PDB file of C-alpha atoms in Angstrom:
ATOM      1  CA  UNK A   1      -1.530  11.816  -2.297  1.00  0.00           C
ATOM      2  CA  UNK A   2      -1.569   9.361   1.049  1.00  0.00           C
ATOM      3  CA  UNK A   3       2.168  10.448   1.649  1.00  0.00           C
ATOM      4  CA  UNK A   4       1.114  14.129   1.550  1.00  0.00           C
ATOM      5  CA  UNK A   5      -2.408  13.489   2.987  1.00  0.00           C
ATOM      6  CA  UNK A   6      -0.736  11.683   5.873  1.00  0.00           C
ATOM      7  CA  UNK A   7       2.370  14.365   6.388  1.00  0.00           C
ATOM      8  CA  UNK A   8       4.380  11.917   6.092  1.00  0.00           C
ATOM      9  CA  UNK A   9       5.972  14.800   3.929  1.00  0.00           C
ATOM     10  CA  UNK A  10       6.654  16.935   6.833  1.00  0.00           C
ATOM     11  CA  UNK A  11       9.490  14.683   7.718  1.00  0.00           C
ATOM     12  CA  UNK A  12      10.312  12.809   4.700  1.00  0.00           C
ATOM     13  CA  UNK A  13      11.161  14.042   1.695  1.00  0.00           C
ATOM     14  CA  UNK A  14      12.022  12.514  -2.249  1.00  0.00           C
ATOM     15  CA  UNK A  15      15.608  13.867  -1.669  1.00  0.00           C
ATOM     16  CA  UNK A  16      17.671  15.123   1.440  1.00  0.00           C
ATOM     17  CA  UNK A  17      15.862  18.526   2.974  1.00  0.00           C
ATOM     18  CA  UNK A  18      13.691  17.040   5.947  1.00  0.00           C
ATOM     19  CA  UNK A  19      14.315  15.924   9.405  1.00  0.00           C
ATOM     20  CA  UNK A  20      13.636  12.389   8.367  1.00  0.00           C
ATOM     21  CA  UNK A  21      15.371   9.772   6.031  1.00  0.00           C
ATOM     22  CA  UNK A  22      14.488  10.427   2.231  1.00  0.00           C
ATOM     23  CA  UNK A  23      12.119   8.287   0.769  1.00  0.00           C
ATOM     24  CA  UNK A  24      14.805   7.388  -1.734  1.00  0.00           C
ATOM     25  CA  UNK A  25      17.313   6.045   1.338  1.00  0.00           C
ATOM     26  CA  UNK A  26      14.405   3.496   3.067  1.00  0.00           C
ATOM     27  CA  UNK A  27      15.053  -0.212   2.042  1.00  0.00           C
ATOM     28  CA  UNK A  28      14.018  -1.095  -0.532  1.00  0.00           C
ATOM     29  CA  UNK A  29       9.513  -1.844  -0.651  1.00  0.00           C
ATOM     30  CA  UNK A  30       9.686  -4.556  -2.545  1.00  0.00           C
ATOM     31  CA  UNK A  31       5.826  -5.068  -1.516  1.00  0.00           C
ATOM     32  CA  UNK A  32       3.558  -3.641   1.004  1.00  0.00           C
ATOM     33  CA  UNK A  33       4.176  -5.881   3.819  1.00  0.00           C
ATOM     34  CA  UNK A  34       7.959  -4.618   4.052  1.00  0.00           C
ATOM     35  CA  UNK A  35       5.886  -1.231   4.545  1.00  0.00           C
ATOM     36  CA  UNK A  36       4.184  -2.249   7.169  1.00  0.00           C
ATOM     37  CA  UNK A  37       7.227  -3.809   8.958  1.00  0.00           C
ATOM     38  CA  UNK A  38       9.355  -0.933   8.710  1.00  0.00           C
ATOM     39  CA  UNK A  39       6.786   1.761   9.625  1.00  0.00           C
ATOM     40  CA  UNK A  40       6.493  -0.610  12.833  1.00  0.00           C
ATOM     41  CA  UNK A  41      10.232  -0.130  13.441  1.00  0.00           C
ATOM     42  CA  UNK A  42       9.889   3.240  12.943  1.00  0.00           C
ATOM     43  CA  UNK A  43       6.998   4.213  15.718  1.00  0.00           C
ATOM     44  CA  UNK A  44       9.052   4.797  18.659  1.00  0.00           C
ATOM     45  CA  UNK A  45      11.198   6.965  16.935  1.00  0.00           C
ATOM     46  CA  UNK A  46       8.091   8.827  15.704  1.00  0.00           C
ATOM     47  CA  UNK A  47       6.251   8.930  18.908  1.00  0.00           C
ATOM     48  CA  UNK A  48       9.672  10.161  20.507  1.00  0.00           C
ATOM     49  CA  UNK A  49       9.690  12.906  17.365  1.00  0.00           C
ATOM     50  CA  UNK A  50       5.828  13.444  18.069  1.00  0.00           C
ATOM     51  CA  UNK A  51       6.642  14.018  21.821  1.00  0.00           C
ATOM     52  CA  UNK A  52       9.814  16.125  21.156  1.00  0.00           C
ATOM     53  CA  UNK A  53       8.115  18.557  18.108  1.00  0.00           C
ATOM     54  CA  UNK A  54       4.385  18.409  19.352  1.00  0.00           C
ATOM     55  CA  UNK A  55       4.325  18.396  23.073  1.00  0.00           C
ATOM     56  CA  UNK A  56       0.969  18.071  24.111  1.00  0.00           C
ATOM     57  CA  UNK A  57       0.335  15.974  20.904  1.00  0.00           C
ATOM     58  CA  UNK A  58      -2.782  13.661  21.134  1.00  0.00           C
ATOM     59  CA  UNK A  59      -4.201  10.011  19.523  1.00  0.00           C
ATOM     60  CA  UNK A  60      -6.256  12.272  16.933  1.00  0.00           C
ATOM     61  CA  UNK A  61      -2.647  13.797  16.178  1.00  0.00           C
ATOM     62  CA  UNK A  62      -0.979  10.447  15.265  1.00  0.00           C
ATOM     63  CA  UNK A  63      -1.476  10.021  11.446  1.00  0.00           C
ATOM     64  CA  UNK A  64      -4.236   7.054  10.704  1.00  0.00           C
ATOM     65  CA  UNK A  65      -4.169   4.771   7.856  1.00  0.00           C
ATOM     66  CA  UNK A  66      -6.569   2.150   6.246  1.00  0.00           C
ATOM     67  CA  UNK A  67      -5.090  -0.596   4.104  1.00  0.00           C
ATOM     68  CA  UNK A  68      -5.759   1.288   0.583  1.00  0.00           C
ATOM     69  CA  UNK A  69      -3.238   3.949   2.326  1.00  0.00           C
ATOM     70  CA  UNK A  70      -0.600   1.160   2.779  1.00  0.00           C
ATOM     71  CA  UNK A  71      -1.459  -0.041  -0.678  1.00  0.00           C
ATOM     72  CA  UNK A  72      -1.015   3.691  -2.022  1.00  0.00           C
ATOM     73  CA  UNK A  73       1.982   4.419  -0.090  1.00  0.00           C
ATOM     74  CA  UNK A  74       3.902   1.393  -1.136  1.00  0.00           C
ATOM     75  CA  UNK A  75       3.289   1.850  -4.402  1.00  0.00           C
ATOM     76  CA  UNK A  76       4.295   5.426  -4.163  1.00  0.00           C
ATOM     77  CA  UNK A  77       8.166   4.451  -2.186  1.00  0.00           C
ATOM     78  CA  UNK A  78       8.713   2.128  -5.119  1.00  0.00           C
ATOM     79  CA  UNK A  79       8.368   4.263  -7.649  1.00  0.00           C
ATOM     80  CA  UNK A  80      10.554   6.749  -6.244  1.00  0.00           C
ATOM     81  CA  UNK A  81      13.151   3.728  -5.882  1.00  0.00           C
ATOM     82  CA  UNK A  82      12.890   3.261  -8.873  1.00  0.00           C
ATOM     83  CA  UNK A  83      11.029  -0.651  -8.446  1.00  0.00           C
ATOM     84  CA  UNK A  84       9.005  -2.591 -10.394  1.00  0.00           C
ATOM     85  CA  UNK A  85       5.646  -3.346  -8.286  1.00  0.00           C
ATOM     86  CA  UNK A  86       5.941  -6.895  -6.768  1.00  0.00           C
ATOM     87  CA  UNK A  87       2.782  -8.481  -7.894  1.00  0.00           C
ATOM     88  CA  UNK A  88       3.094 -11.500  -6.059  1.00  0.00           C
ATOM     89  CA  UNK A  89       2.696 -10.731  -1.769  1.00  0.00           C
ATOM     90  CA  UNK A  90       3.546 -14.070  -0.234  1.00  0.00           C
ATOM     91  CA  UNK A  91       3.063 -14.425   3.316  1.00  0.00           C
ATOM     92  CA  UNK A  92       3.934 -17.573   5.407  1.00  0.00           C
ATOM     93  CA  UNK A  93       1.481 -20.193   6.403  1.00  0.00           C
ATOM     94  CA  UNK A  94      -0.418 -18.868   9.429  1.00  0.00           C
ATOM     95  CA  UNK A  95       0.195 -21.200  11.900  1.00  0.00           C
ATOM     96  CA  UNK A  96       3.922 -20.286  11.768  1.00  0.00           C
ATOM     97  CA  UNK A  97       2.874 -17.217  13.402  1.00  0.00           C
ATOM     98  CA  UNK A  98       1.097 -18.610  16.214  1.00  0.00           C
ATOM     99  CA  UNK A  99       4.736 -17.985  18.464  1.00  0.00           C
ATOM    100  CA  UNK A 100       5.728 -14.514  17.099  1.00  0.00           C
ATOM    101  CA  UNK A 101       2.164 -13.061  18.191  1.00  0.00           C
ATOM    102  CA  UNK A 102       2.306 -14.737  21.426  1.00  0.00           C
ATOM    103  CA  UNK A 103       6.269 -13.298  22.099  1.00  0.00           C
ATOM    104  CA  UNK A 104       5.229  -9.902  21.173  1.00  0.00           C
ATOM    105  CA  UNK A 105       1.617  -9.042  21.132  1.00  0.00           C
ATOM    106  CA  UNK A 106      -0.307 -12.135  23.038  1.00  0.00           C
ATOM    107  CA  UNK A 107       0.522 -10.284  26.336  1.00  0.00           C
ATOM    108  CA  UNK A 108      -2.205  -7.880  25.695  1.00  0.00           C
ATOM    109  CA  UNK A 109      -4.154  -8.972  23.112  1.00  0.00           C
ATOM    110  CA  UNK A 110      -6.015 -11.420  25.248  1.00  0.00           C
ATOM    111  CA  UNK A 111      -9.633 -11.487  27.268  1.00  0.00           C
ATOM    112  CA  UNK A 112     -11.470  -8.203  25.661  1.00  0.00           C
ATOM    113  CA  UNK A 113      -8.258  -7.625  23.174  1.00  0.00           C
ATOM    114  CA  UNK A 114      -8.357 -10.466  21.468  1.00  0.00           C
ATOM    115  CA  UNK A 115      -7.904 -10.006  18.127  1.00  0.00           C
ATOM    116  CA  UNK A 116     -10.058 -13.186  16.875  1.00  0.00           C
ATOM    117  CA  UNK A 117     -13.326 -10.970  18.556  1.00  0.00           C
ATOM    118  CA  UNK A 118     -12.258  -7.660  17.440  1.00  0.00           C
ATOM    119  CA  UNK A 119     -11.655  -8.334  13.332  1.00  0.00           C
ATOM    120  CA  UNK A 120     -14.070  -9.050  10.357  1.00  0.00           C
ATOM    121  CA  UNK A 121     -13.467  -8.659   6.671  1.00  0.00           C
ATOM    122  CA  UNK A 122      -9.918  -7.221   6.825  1.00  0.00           C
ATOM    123  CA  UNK A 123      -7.370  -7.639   4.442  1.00  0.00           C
ATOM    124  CA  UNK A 124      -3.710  -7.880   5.615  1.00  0.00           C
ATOM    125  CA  UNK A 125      -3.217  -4.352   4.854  1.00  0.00           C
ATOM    126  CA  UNK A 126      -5.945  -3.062   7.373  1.00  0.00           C
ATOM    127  CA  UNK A 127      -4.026  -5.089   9.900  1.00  0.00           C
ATOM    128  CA  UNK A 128      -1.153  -3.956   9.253  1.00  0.00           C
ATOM    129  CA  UNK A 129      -2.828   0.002   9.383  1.00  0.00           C
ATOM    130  CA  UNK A 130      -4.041  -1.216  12.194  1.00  0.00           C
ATOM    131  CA  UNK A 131      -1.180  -2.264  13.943  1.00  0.00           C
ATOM    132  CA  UNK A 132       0.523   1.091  13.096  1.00  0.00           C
ATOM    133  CA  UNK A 133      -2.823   3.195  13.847  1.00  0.00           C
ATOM    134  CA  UNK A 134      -2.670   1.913  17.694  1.00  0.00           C
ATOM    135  CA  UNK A 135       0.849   2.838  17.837  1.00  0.00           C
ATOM    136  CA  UNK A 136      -0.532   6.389  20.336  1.00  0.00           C
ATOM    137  CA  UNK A 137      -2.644   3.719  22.768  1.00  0.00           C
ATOM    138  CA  UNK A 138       0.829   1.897  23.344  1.00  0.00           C
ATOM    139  CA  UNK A 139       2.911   2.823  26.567  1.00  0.00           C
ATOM    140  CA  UNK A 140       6.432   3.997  26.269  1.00  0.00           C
ATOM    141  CA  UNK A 141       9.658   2.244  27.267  1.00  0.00           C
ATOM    142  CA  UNK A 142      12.049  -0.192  26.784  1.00  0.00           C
ATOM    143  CA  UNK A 143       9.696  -3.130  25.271  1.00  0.00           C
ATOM    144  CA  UNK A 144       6.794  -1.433  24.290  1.00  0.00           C
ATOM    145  CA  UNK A 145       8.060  -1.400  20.467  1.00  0.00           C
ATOM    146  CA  UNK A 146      10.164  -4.597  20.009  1.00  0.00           C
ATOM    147  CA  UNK A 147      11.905  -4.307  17.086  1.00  0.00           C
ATOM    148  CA  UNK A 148      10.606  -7.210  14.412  1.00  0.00           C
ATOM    149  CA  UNK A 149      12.101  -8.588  11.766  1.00  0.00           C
ATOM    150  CA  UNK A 150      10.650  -8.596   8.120  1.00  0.00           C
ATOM    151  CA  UNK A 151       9.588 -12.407   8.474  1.00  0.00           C
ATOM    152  CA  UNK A 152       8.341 -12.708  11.627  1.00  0.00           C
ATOM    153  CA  UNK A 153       5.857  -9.378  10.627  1.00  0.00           C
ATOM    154  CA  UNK A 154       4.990 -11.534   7.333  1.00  0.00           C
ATOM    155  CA  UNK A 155       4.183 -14.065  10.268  1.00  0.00           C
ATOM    156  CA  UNK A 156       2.152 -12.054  12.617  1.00  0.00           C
ATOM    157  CA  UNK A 157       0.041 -10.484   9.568  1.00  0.00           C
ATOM    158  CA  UNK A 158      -0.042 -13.833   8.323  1.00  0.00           C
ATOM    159  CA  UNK A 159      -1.618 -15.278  11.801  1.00  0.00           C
ATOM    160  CA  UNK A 160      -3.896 -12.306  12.494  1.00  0.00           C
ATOM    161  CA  UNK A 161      -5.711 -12.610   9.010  1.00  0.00           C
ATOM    162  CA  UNK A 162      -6.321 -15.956   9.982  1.00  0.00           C
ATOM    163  CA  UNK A 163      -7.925 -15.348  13.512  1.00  0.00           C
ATOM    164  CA  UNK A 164     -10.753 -13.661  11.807  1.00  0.00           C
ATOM    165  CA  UNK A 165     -11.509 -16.483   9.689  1.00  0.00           C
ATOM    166  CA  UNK A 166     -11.288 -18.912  12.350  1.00  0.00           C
ATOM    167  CA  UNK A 167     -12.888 -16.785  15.176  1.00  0.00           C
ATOM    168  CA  UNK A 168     -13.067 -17.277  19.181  1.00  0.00           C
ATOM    169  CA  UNK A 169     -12.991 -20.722  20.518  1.00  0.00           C
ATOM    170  CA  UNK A 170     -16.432 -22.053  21.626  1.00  0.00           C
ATOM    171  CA  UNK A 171     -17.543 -22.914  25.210  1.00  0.00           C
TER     172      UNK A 171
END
């Protein structure tokens, strides 16, 4: 239902027939963190697709998402490869990802951004929907959407859960 719901079906399909890799082609989701890591690597190409198909396509356009979704729609790619659910998420200590945040998202996410004064009571999942759901706010360009690699998203999810917890720094 999310994959529908969210039109991610207008692109993507079970089997060849859409504009957009088949479901049954991604890498494998062996849990929902690898979701959120490759839908990251795959929102320039979107918002290039977005711009390209839809061209005077705004934020309320761009396809939003709340952890259950990333839940729902990892659960749904493994079944149509054909995986067993991973039961067991594992994501690195949070400290590790102190130095991937700063190299790709401390640049903004500082003074009013800061992520440690803007979260409560989110799971890693609503990060990660949230990461992908401010995808439209981000500029365009070489840079904008570095490409990550599987750990150091585990890392940055990892770090940003724990920011919450831990909160601003006092004065």
């Amino acid at each position: 239902e999310a994959f529908r719901s969210k039109e991610c079906a207008e692109c993507h399909s079970t089997a060849n027939g859409r504009p957009g890799l088949p479901v049954s082609l991604w890498k494998d989701v062996n849990d929902p963190a690898v979701l959120v890591y490759q839908m990251w690597n795959h929102a320039a190409t979107m918002k290039e697709t977005f711009d390209a198909r839809k061209k005077n396509w705004t934020k309320k356009d761009w396809p939003t998402l709340d952890g259950r979704d990333f839940g729902d729609l990892a659960a749904y790619v493994q079944s149509v490869q054909k995986l067993a659910p991973n039961r067991q998420l594992s994501l690195p200590d949070a400290a590790s990802g102190k130095t991937a945040f700063g190299h790709y998202c401390e640049q903004c996410h500082q003074g009013p951004l800061a992520l440690e004064t803007r979260l409560a009571n989110k799971t890693f999942l609503d990060i990660g929907a949230g990461v992908w759901n401010h995808v439209p706010q981000m500029g365009t360009g070489a840079g904008v959407f570095p490409a990550l690699s599987e750990t150091d998203m585990r890392k940055i999810l990892a770090y940003v859960w724990d920011l919450q917890v831990r909160g601003p720094e006092g004065n």
